[in-house]
Coordinates of C-alpha atoms and ligand atoms in Angstrom, one line a residue:
M1019 CA -20.2 1.0 -10.7
K1020 CA -18.5 -1.9 -9.0
P1021 CA -14.7 -2.2 -8.8
E1022 CA -14.5 -4.9 -11.5
T1023 CA -16.2 -2.6 -14.0
I1024 CA -14.3 0.6 -12.9
A1025 CA -11.0 -1.3 -13.2
I1026 CA -11.7 -2.1 -16.8
H1027 CA -13.6 0.9 -18.1
A1028 CA -12.8 4.0 -16.1
G1029 CA -11.6 6.8 -18.5
N1030 CA -10.8 4.3 -21.3
H1031 CA -12.1 5.2 -24.7
V1032 CA -11.2 4.3 -28.3
D1033 CA -8.4 6.4 -29.7
E1034 CA -9.8 8.9 -32.1
T1035 CA -7.1 8.8 -34.8
S1036 CA -6.0 5.1 -34.7
K1037 CA -9.3 3.6 -33.4
A1038 CA -7.1 1.6 -31.0
V1039 CA -9.3 0.1 -28.3
I1040 CA -6.6 0.5 -25.7
Q1041 CA -4.9 3.8 -25.1
P1042 CA -1.6 4.0 -27.0
I1043 CA 1.6 4.8 -25.0
I1044 CA 2.3 8.4 -25.6
L1045 CA 6.1 8.9 -25.2
S1046 CA 6.2 12.4 -26.5
T1047 CA 7.4 14.8 -23.8
T1048 CA 5.7 17.8 -25.3
F1049 CA 2.4 18.7 -26.9
E1050 CA 1.4 21.2 -29.6
R1051 CA -0.1 24.5 -29.0
A1052 CA -3.1 25.7 -31.1
A1053 CA -3.0 29.0 -33.0
D1054 CA -4.6 30.8 -30.1
G1055 CA -2.0 29.6 -27.7
T1056 CA -4.1 27.0 -26.0
F1057 CA -3.5 23.3 -25.7
P1058 CA -6.5 21.5 -27.2
G1059 CA -5.2 18.0 -26.1
G1060 CA -5.1 19.2 -22.5
H1061 CA -1.4 18.5 -22.1
I1062 CA 1.6 20.8 -22.3
Y1063 CA 4.7 19.0 -21.1
S1064 CA 4.9 15.4 -19.7
R1065 CA 6.2 16.3 -16.3
S1066 CA 3.0 18.2 -15.7
S1067 CA 0.6 15.8 -17.3
N1068 CA 0.6 13.0 -19.8
P1069 CA -2.4 11.0 -21.3
N1070 CA -1.2 7.7 -19.9
R1071 CA -0.7 9.2 -16.4
A1072 CA -4.1 11.0 -16.6
L1073 CA -5.8 7.7 -17.4
L1074 CA -4.0 5.9 -14.6
E1075 CA -4.8 8.6 -12.0
N1076 CA -8.4 8.6 -13.0
V1077 CA -8.9 4.8 -12.5
I1078 CA -7.0 4.8 -9.2
A1079 CA -9.1 7.8 -7.9
K1080 CA -12.3 6.0 -8.8
L1081 CA -11.3 2.7 -7.2
E1082 CA -10.5 4.4 -3.9
G1083 CA -13.7 6.5 -4.1
G1084 CA -11.7 9.8 -4.2
V1085 CA -12.1 12.9 -6.4
E1086 CA -8.5 12.9 -7.7
A1087 CA -5.3 10.8 -7.6
A1088 CA -1.7 11.7 -8.2
A1089 CA 0.7 9.1 -9.5
F1090 CA 4.4 8.9 -8.5
S1091 CA 7.5 7.0 -9.4
S1092 CA 7.4 4.9 -6.2
G1093 CA 5.4 4.5 -3.0
N1094 CA 8.2 6.4 -1.2
A1095 CA 8.0 9.3 -3.6
A1096 CA 4.2 9.4 -2.9
G1097 CA 4.9 9.5 0.9
M1098 CA 7.7 12.1 0.4
S1099 CA 5.3 14.4 -1.5
V1100 CA 3.0 14.4 1.5
F1101 CA 5.8 15.4 3.8
Q1102 CA 7.2 18.0 1.4
S1103 CA 3.7 19.6 1.1
L1104 CA 3.7 20.5 4.8
P1105 CA 5.0 23.8 6.3
P1106 CA 8.2 23.5 8.3
G1107 CA 7.6 22.8 12.0
T1108 CA 4.6 20.6 11.3
H1109 CA 4.1 17.8 13.7
I1110 CA 3.2 14.3 12.4
I1111 CA 2.0 11.4 14.4
A1112 CA 2.9 8.0 12.8
P1113 CA 2.6 4.4 13.9
D1114 CA 5.5 2.8 15.7
D1115 CA 5.4 0.0 13.2
M1116 CA 5.2 2.4 10.1
Y1117 CA 6.6 0.9 6.9
H1118 CA 10.3 1.1 7.6
G1119 CA 11.2 2.9 4.4
L1120 CA 8.9 5.8 5.2
R1121 CA 10.0 5.8 8.9
N1122 CA 13.6 6.0 7.7
Q1123 CA 12.7 8.8 5.2
L1124 CA 11.2 10.9 8.0
K1125 CA 14.1 10.3 10.3
N1126 CA 16.9 10.8 7.7
L1127 CA 15.4 13.5 5.4
F1128 CA 13.0 15.5 7.5
T1129 CA 14.7 15.8 10.9
G1130 CA 15.0 19.5 11.5
I1131 CA 12.2 20.3 9.0
L1132 CA 9.2 18.4 10.4
T1133 CA 8.7 16.9 13.9
F1134 CA 7.3 13.5 14.4
D1135 CA 6.5 10.8 17.0
F1136 CA 6.2 7.1 16.3
I1137 CA 3.5 5.8 18.7
D1138 CA 0.8 3.2 19.0
V1139 CA -1.8 5.1 17.1
N1140 CA -4.5 2.6 17.8
D1141 CA -4.5 3.3 21.5
P1142 CA -6.8 6.4 22.0
E1143 CA -5.2 7.6 25.2
T1144 CA -1.7 7.4 23.8
L1145 CA -2.8 9.1 20.6
Q1146 CA -4.5 12.0 22.5
S1147 CA -1.5 12.5 24.7
Y1148 CA 0.8 13.0 21.7
I1149 CA -1.4 15.6 19.9
R1150 CA 0.1 19.1 20.0
P1151 CA -1.2 22.5 18.6
E1152 CA 1.1 22.1 15.6
T1153 CA 0.1 18.5 14.9
S1154 CA -1.5 18.5 11.4
I1155 CA -1.2 14.9 10.3
I1156 CA -1.9 11.5 11.8
W1157 CA -0.4 8.8 9.5
I1158 CA -1.9 5.3 9.7
E1159 CA -1.1 2.0 8.0
T1160 CA -3.6 -0.9 8.3
P1161 CA -3.0 -3.8 8.2
S1162 CA 0.6 -3.0 9.3
N1163 CA 3.8 -4.5 8.1
P1164 CA 4.9 -7.1 9.1
L1165 CA 2.8 -7.8 12.2
L1166 CA -0.6 -7.3 10.5
K1167 CA -1.8 -5.1 13.3
L1168 CA -4.9 -3.1 12.6
T1169 CA -5.8 0.5 13.2
D1170 CA -9.4 1.3 13.8
I1171 CA -9.7 3.9 11.0
K1172 CA -13.0 5.5 12.2
K1173 CA -11.7 5.8 15.8
V1174 CA -8.5 7.6 14.7
V1175 CA -10.5 9.8 12.3
A1176 CA -12.9 10.8 15.1
I1177 CA -10.0 11.9 17.4
A1178 CA -8.3 13.7 14.5
K1179 CA -11.4 15.5 13.2
A1180 CA -12.2 16.9 16.7
R1181 CA -8.8 18.6 16.6
G1182 CA -8.7 19.7 12.9
I1183 CA -6.0 17.1 12.1
K1184 CA -5.8 15.3 8.7
V1185 CA -5.5 11.6 8.4
V1186 CA -3.4 9.9 5.8
C1187 CA -3.8 6.1 5.4
D1188 CA -1.2 3.9 3.7
N1189 CA -3.6 1.3 2.1
T1190 CA -1.0 -0.7 0.3
F1191 CA -1.6 -4.0 2.2
A1192 CA -5.4 -3.9 1.9
T1193 CA -5.9 -2.4 -1.6
P1194 CA -9.2 -0.6 -2.3
I1195 CA -10.7 -4.0 -3.0
C1196 CA -10.4 -5.0 0.7
Q1197 CA -10.7 -1.5 2.4
Q1198 CA -11.7 2.0 1.4
P1199 CA -10.2 4.5 4.0
L1200 CA -11.7 7.6 2.4
A1201 CA -15.2 6.2 3.0
L1202 CA -14.2 5.7 6.6
G1203 CA -13.2 9.3 7.0
A1204 CA -9.5 9.5 6.0
D1205 CA -8.5 12.5 4.0
I1206 CA -5.7 11.0 1.8
V1207 CA -4.9 7.4 0.9
M1208 CA -1.4 6.4 -0.1
H1209 CA -0.4 3.4 -2.1
S1210 CA 2.8 1.7 -3.2
T1211 CA 1.5 0.7 -6.6
T1212 CA 4.6 -1.4 -6.9
K1213 CA 2.7 -4.0 -4.9
Y1214 CA -0.9 -5.2 -5.7
F1215 CA -1.8 -2.6 -8.2
G1216 CA 1.2 -3.6 -10.4
G1217 CA 0.8 -7.2 -9.3
H1218 CA 3.6 -8.7 -11.3
S1219 CA 6.7 -7.5 -9.5
D1220 CA 7.9 -5.7 -12.6
L1221 CA 7.3 -2.0 -12.0
M1222 CA 7.7 0.7 -9.3
G1223 CA 5.0 3.2 -8.6
G1224 CA 3.1 5.1 -5.9
A1225 CA -0.2 7.0 -5.6
L1226 CA -2.0 9.5 -3.4
I1227 CA -5.8 9.8 -3.6
T1228 CA -7.7 12.6 -2.0
K1229 CA -11.3 13.0 -0.8
E1230 CA -11.4 16.7 -1.7
K1231 CA -9.5 19.2 -3.8
S1232 CA -8.3 21.2 -0.8
D1233 CA -5.5 23.8 -0.8
W1234 CA -3.3 21.0 0.7
W1235 CA -4.1 18.8 -2.2
L1236 CA -3.1 21.5 -4.7
K1237 CA 0.2 21.8 -2.8
I1238 CA 0.7 18.1 -3.2
R1239 CA 0.1 18.4 -6.9
Q1240 CA 2.7 21.1 -7.0
V1241 CA 5.2 18.8 -5.3
Q1242 CA 4.4 16.2 -7.9
E1243 CA 4.7 18.5 -10.8
M1244 CA 7.7 20.7 -9.7
G1245 CA 9.4 17.9 -7.8
G1246 CA 9.0 15.6 -10.8
A1247 CA 8.9 12.2 -9.1
I1248 CA 6.5 11.0 -11.8
P1249 CA 6.1 7.6 -13.4
S1250 CA 7.0 7.2 -17.1
P1251 CA 4.3 6.7 -19.7
M1252 CA 5.4 3.1 -20.1
D1253 CA 5.0 2.5 -16.3
C1254 CA 1.6 4.2 -16.4
Y1255 CA 0.5 2.0 -19.2
M1256 CA 1.7 -1.2 -17.5
L1257 CA 0.0 -0.2 -14.3
T1258 CA -3.3 0.7 -16.0
R1259 CA -3.1 -2.7 -17.7
S1260 CA -2.5 -4.5 -14.4
I1261 CA -5.3 -2.7 -12.6
K1262 CA -7.9 -4.2 -15.0
T1263 CA -7.4 -7.6 -13.1
L1264 CA -6.8 -6.1 -9.7
P1265 CA -10.2 -7.0 -8.2
Y1266 CA -9.9 -10.7 -9.4
R1267 CA -6.3 -11.0 -8.4
V1268 CA -7.0 -9.7 -4.9
R1269 CA -9.8 -12.1 -4.5
G1270 CA -7.4 -14.9 -5.4
H1271 CA -4.8 -13.6 -3.0
V1272 CA -7.4 -13.4 -0.2
H1273 CA -8.7 -16.9 -0.8
N1274 CA -5.2 -18.4 -0.7
A1275 CA -4.0 -16.4 2.3
Q1276 CA -7.0 -17.4 4.4
L1277 CA -6.4 -21.1 3.6
L1278 CA -2.7 -20.9 4.2
A1279 CA -3.3 -19.1 7.5
E1280 CA -5.7 -21.8 8.6
Y1281 CA -3.2 -24.5 7.6
L1282 CA -0.3 -22.8 9.5
E1283 CA -2.4 -22.2 12.5
Q1284 CA -3.0 -25.9 13.2
H1285 CA 0.6 -26.9 12.5
P1286 CA 2.4 -28.0 15.7
K1287 CA 5.7 -26.2 14.8
V1288 CA 4.0 -22.9 14.3
E1289 CA 3.7 -20.6 17.4
Q1290 CA 1.4 -17.9 16.0
V1291 CA -0.2 -16.8 12.7
M1292 CA -1.0 -13.2 12.1
Y1293 CA -3.8 -12.8 9.6
P1294 CA -6.8 -10.5 10.0
G1295 CA -9.1 -13.1 8.6
L1296 CA -8.4 -15.6 11.4
T1297 CA -10.9 -15.5 14.3
S1298 CA -7.8 -15.8 16.5
H1299 CA -6.5 -12.4 15.3
P1300 CA -6.8 -10.1 18.4
Q1301 CA -8.4 -7.5 16.2
H1302 CA -10.6 -9.7 14.0
A1303 CA -13.7 -7.7 15.1
I1304 CA -12.1 -4.4 13.7
A1305 CA -11.1 -6.3 10.5
K1306 CA -14.7 -7.4 10.0
E1307 CA -15.9 -3.8 10.7
Q1308 CA -13.7 -1.9 8.3
M1309 CA -12.5 -4.5 5.7
T1310 CA -14.6 -6.4 3.1
A1311 CA -11.8 -9.0 2.7
F1312 CA -8.6 -9.6 4.6
G1313 CA -5.8 -9.2 2.1
G1314 CA -3.1 -11.5 0.9
M1315 CA -0.4 -10.9 3.5
L1316 CA 0.3 -13.0 6.6
S1317 CA 3.1 -13.5 9.0
F1318 CA 3.9 -16.4 11.3
T1319 CA 6.3 -17.3 14.0
L1320 CA 8.0 -20.6 14.7
K1321 CA 8.2 -22.3 18.1
D1322 CA 11.8 -23.2 17.6
G1323 CA 13.0 -19.7 17.0
Q1324 CA 15.2 -18.0 14.4
D1325 CA 17.2 -21.1 13.3
E1326 CA 14.0 -23.0 12.6
A1327 CA 12.7 -19.9 10.7
R1328 CA 15.8 -20.0 8.5
R1329 CA 15.5 -23.8 8.0
V1330 CA 11.9 -23.4 6.8
I1331 CA 12.6 -20.5 4.5
N1332 CA 15.5 -22.4 2.9
G1333 CA 13.5 -25.5 2.5
L1334 CA 10.7 -23.9 0.5
K1335 CA 10.6 -24.4 -3.3
L1336 CA 7.6 -22.5 -4.5
F1337 CA 7.9 -19.5 -2.2
T1338 CA 10.8 -17.2 -3.4
K1339 CA 13.0 -15.7 -0.7
A1340 CA 12.6 -12.0 -1.6
T1341 CA 11.3 -8.8 -0.2
S1342 CA 8.2 -7.0 -1.5
L1343 CA 4.7 -8.2 -2.0
G1344 CA 1.5 -8.2 -4.1
G1345 CA 2.9 -10.1 -7.1
V1346 CA 1.3 -13.2 -8.6
E1347 CA 4.2 -15.3 -7.2
S1348 CA 4.4 -16.2 -3.5
L1349 CA 7.3 -14.5 -1.6
I1350 CA 8.6 -15.1 1.8
E1351 CA 11.1 -13.2 3.9
H1352 CA 12.8 -13.1 7.3
R1353 CA 11.6 -9.6 8.0
A1354 CA 13.9 -8.7 10.9
T1355 CA 17.0 -9.1 8.7
V1356 CA 15.5 -6.7 6.1
E1357 CA 14.6 -4.1 8.7
G1358 CA 18.0 -3.9 10.3
P1359 CA 19.3 -3.4 13.8
D1360 CA 16.6 -1.2 15.2
T1361 CA 13.8 -3.6 14.2
K1362 CA 11.1 -4.6 16.7
T1363 CA 10.1 -7.6 14.5
P1364 CA 10.6 -11.0 16.3
F1365 CA 13.5 -13.0 14.9
N1366 CA 11.4 -16.2 14.6
L1367 CA 8.9 -14.4 12.3
L1368 CA 8.4 -15.1 8.6
R1369 CA 6.3 -12.8 6.4
V1370 CA 4.5 -14.2 3.4
S1371 CA 3.1 -12.5 0.4
V1372 CA 0.6 -15.2 -0.7
G1373 CA 0.6 -15.5 -4.5
L1374 CA -1.9 -16.9 -7.0
E1375 CA -0.4 -20.4 -7.4
H1376 CA -2.9 -23.2 -6.5
I1377 CA -3.4 -23.3 -2.8
D1378 CA -2.8 -27.1 -2.7
D1379 CA 0.7 -26.7 -4.1
L1380 CA 1.5 -23.9 -1.7
I1381 CA 0.4 -25.9 1.3
E1382 CA 2.2 -29.0 0.1
D1383 CA 5.4 -27.0 -0.2
M1384 CA 4.9 -25.5 3.3
E1385 CA 4.2 -29.0 4.6
Q1386 CA 7.5 -30.4 3.3
A1387 CA 9.5 -27.4 4.5
L1388 CA 8.1 -27.6 8.0
R1389 CA 8.7 -31.3 8.2
Ligands
PLP2261 C1 6.5 -1.0 -0.4 C2 5.7 -0.1 0.6 C3 5.9 1.2 0.6 C4 7.0 1.9 -0.3 O1 6.7 1.8 -1.6 P1 7.9 1.7 -2.8 O2 7.1 1.5 -4.0 O3 8.8 0.6 -2.4 O4 8.6 3.0 -2.7 C5 5.2 2.0 1.5 N1 4.3 1.4 2.3 C6 4.1 0.1 2.3 C7 3.1 -0.5 3.2 C8 4.8 -0.8 1.5 O5 4.6 -2.1 1.5

């Protein structure tokens, strides 16, 4: 089935007792045992599994083309579960522009437990040179945040596979509507479902999706269940509801982002626009190879530097100055400020999460702010 159909129908069935068309929210933390001691409903206790989470995990797994998904209380909790599933001493290779929250997690919570290098994973020679016998994970994130750099998934997978290394791909920016890393050879996909899956800036969540039910995956399931960083039934319900419109929303985000990128690119005050859908993007060829659409995120730099960036961001009326992404409303932020002192992000850069407002209104607002 196609994503639009999966998003609406996967796992959903009319509730047997109430005949409700949409699965009710099951808040009960515990489930009744039958006389023979078994659990006929398939659930025992809500930390281990819950009907709303099971439905959510099922639809997310199908959208990414995986065999199973595990839902978490945030994207960072999903990432944390990957790191916690690894034996002490494991070496991880991650991108030098990895999502800063996960980079900080590794540095602050896993120093002394795991070892890691943050490098340019898209350069084959650099990547090869950092691989050690104890390297077991190459982490990739494409397009990256906030520079919209791409990683050639197939190329990294080929290097990893030859050495028995697993590849985890943070697919938050692309969503499975634009890019399916498992089909390109990745082993596990990670999402912050806080972003496009949720789509309305009103819930936190994360997910991992696996290509196969390996021993490693079972360990991750243990971290989920025993660690307990699970989403509530209410959050699972809201996320499942949002996912039904994910394919259409993403299409709208992509449409607007492409047109806004093209508008900004020809503006005399703009230095550079970073969007994989532009032919000027240095990796546009890779984008066309591994993505079916180019996402809703873009960044741009201003010729007149940081002060001009601040002037523009403060002059906008429709774009809200806030971090995060993937919601229906357009957001803009001065990324270097968010990332803190060790940031490599240029100070004249603004990152935009292009929303679903009418593109004419977005461009008009940008026009007056740049004037
Ligand atoms: C937001 C984000 C995360 C972290 O997710 P949370 O839901 O905020 O914990 C990880 N990776 C990327 C690319 C993100 O944008």
